[in-house]
Structure formats: structure tokens, C-alpha cells
Amino acid sequence: MSGQSASSLSELYRGHHGWLFGWLRKKLGCPDNAADMAHDTFVKLLGLDVLPTLQEPRAYLLVAANRLLINQYHRRQVEAETLRSMAVLLDQQAQGPEQINAVHQLLGKVLLLLLEELEEKPRKAFLMARVDGCSYAEIARHLQVSESSVKQYLAKSLAHCHARLFDALPEGLGSD
């Protein structure tokens, strides 16, 4: 982002972040989710090469935030449907190779959806460790971080996936 766009974004943030947060808090009913979504909205704008000249900055922010909300809603719908499908497959009496393969494929899709929500380095570290079978040292060299950071990335990835799966499980499926 150019210096001019960065200063424009800074002004936009200072002038409208509080308002956007308030609007999202009312819409979502949760201040933590509203703060995350307001942050994500400005991060999305930060990724633009050039910030357009805005006649109505609040309208622009509403459109950007609504698009993020819609994407999040669709992603969660796909996750919930996948989990329902997995529950049906797991509940079937005859667990043949086809059912087991189908469950593995669904789990892979769910995992990829969950990993998309992570930052780049934790996602890469997780995939390198779990899919490619790389050691912590190999991952650290590739990502140009310490092995300690790799361990933190993997812990963060696992905690994120566990939390999202547990929160998305249909009623009664997550309890013993």
C-alpha cells in the first residue's frame, strides 16, 4: 500500500473504527466477534494496493464488513453440513471401507477449511508437519523461524481446529 493510501486508511480507521465496531456489535451480539470482524475489515482494506477515494466511507465499510460476514456464514454452513454428514456416516452400523474413506475425505475438507482461517506461517507449519512429515528443524529452516516458533505454530493450529470443531458440532455430539 502506498504512503498516501496508508495515511488514508489510517484516517479511515481513526474516523470510523468505533462506529463500525458498534454496528457490528449490534449485528453480531458479541463484542469479541465484533472486534474481530472490524479488525478483519480493516486488514482486508490494508491488503488493497490503492484505497479508492471514498465519497461515503461508512457505506464502503458496511459493504466490506458484510462481505466478510457472508463469507464467514457460508464457511460455517459448509462446516456444519460436513460435520452432520460425518455424524451420519459414523453412526451407520456397517463401517465398510467406503464409509471409512468417505469420513477421511470429509475430515480432510473440514481441516482445509479450518486451516484457511489461520495466518500463513501457522498454516504452513501445520501442513508441513502433518501432510509432508517434515521435522521441526526442516519447518523452521523453510519458514525462517526458530523451532520454538514452529512448536507454537503447531499448538496454535491444533487449538484453533479443536475449538472450531467443538463449537460447530451438532447438539449432543460433543458431549460424553
PDB file of C-alpha atoms in Angstrom, residues 121-122 125-126 129-130 135-137 139-140 143 145-159:
ATOM      1  CA  LYS A 121       3.061 -19.409   8.950  1.00  0.00           C
ATOM      2  CA  PRO A 122       0.948 -21.498  11.361  1.00  0.00           C
ATOM      3  CA  ALA A 125       3.885 -25.266   9.628  1.00  0.00           C
ATOM      4  CA  PHE A 126       0.858 -27.494  10.246  1.00  0.00           C
ATOM      5  CA  ALA A 129       4.350 -31.320   9.762  1.00  0.00           C
ATOM      6  CA  ARG A 130       1.153 -33.303   9.261  1.00  0.00           C
ATOM      7  CA  SER A 135      10.643 -32.274  11.206  1.00  0.00           C
ATOM      8  CA  TYR A 136      10.509 -29.141  13.352  1.00  0.00           C
ATOM      9  CA  ALA A 137      14.030 -28.268  12.188  1.00  0.00           C
ATOM     10  CA  ILE A 139       9.952 -26.441   9.023  1.00  0.00           C
ATOM     11  CA  ALA A 140      11.968 -23.842  10.963  1.00  0.00           C
ATOM     12  CA  LEU A 143       9.812 -20.658   7.370  1.00  0.00           C
ATOM     13  CA  VAL A 145      11.886 -19.098  12.267  1.00  0.00           C
ATOM     14  CA  SER A 146      13.073 -20.908  15.393  1.00  0.00           C
ATOM     15  CA  GLU A 147      11.991 -24.443  16.272  1.00  0.00           C
ATOM     16  CA  SER A 148      10.255 -22.936  19.287  1.00  0.00           C
ATOM     17  CA  SER A 149       8.143 -20.819  16.922  1.00  0.00           C
ATOM     18  CA  VAL A 150       7.286 -23.941  14.912  1.00  0.00           C
ATOM     19  CA  LYS A 151       6.055 -25.640  18.098  1.00  0.00           C
ATOM     20  CA  GLN A 152       3.967 -22.570  18.913  1.00  0.00           C
ATOM     21  CA  TYR A 153       2.523 -22.501  15.387  1.00  0.00           C
ATOM     22  CA  LEU A 154       1.542 -26.171  15.611  1.00  0.00           C
ATOM     23  CA  ALA A 155      -0.014 -25.715  19.051  1.00  0.00           C
ATOM     24  CA  LYS A 156      -1.935 -22.684  17.783  1.00  0.00           C
ATOM     25  CA  SER A 157      -3.151 -24.628  14.726  1.00  0.00           C
ATOM     26  CA  LEU A 158      -4.302 -27.613  16.756  1.00  0.00           C
ATOM     27  CA  ALA A 159      -6.009 -25.434  19.368  1.00  0.00           C
TER      28      ALA A 159
END
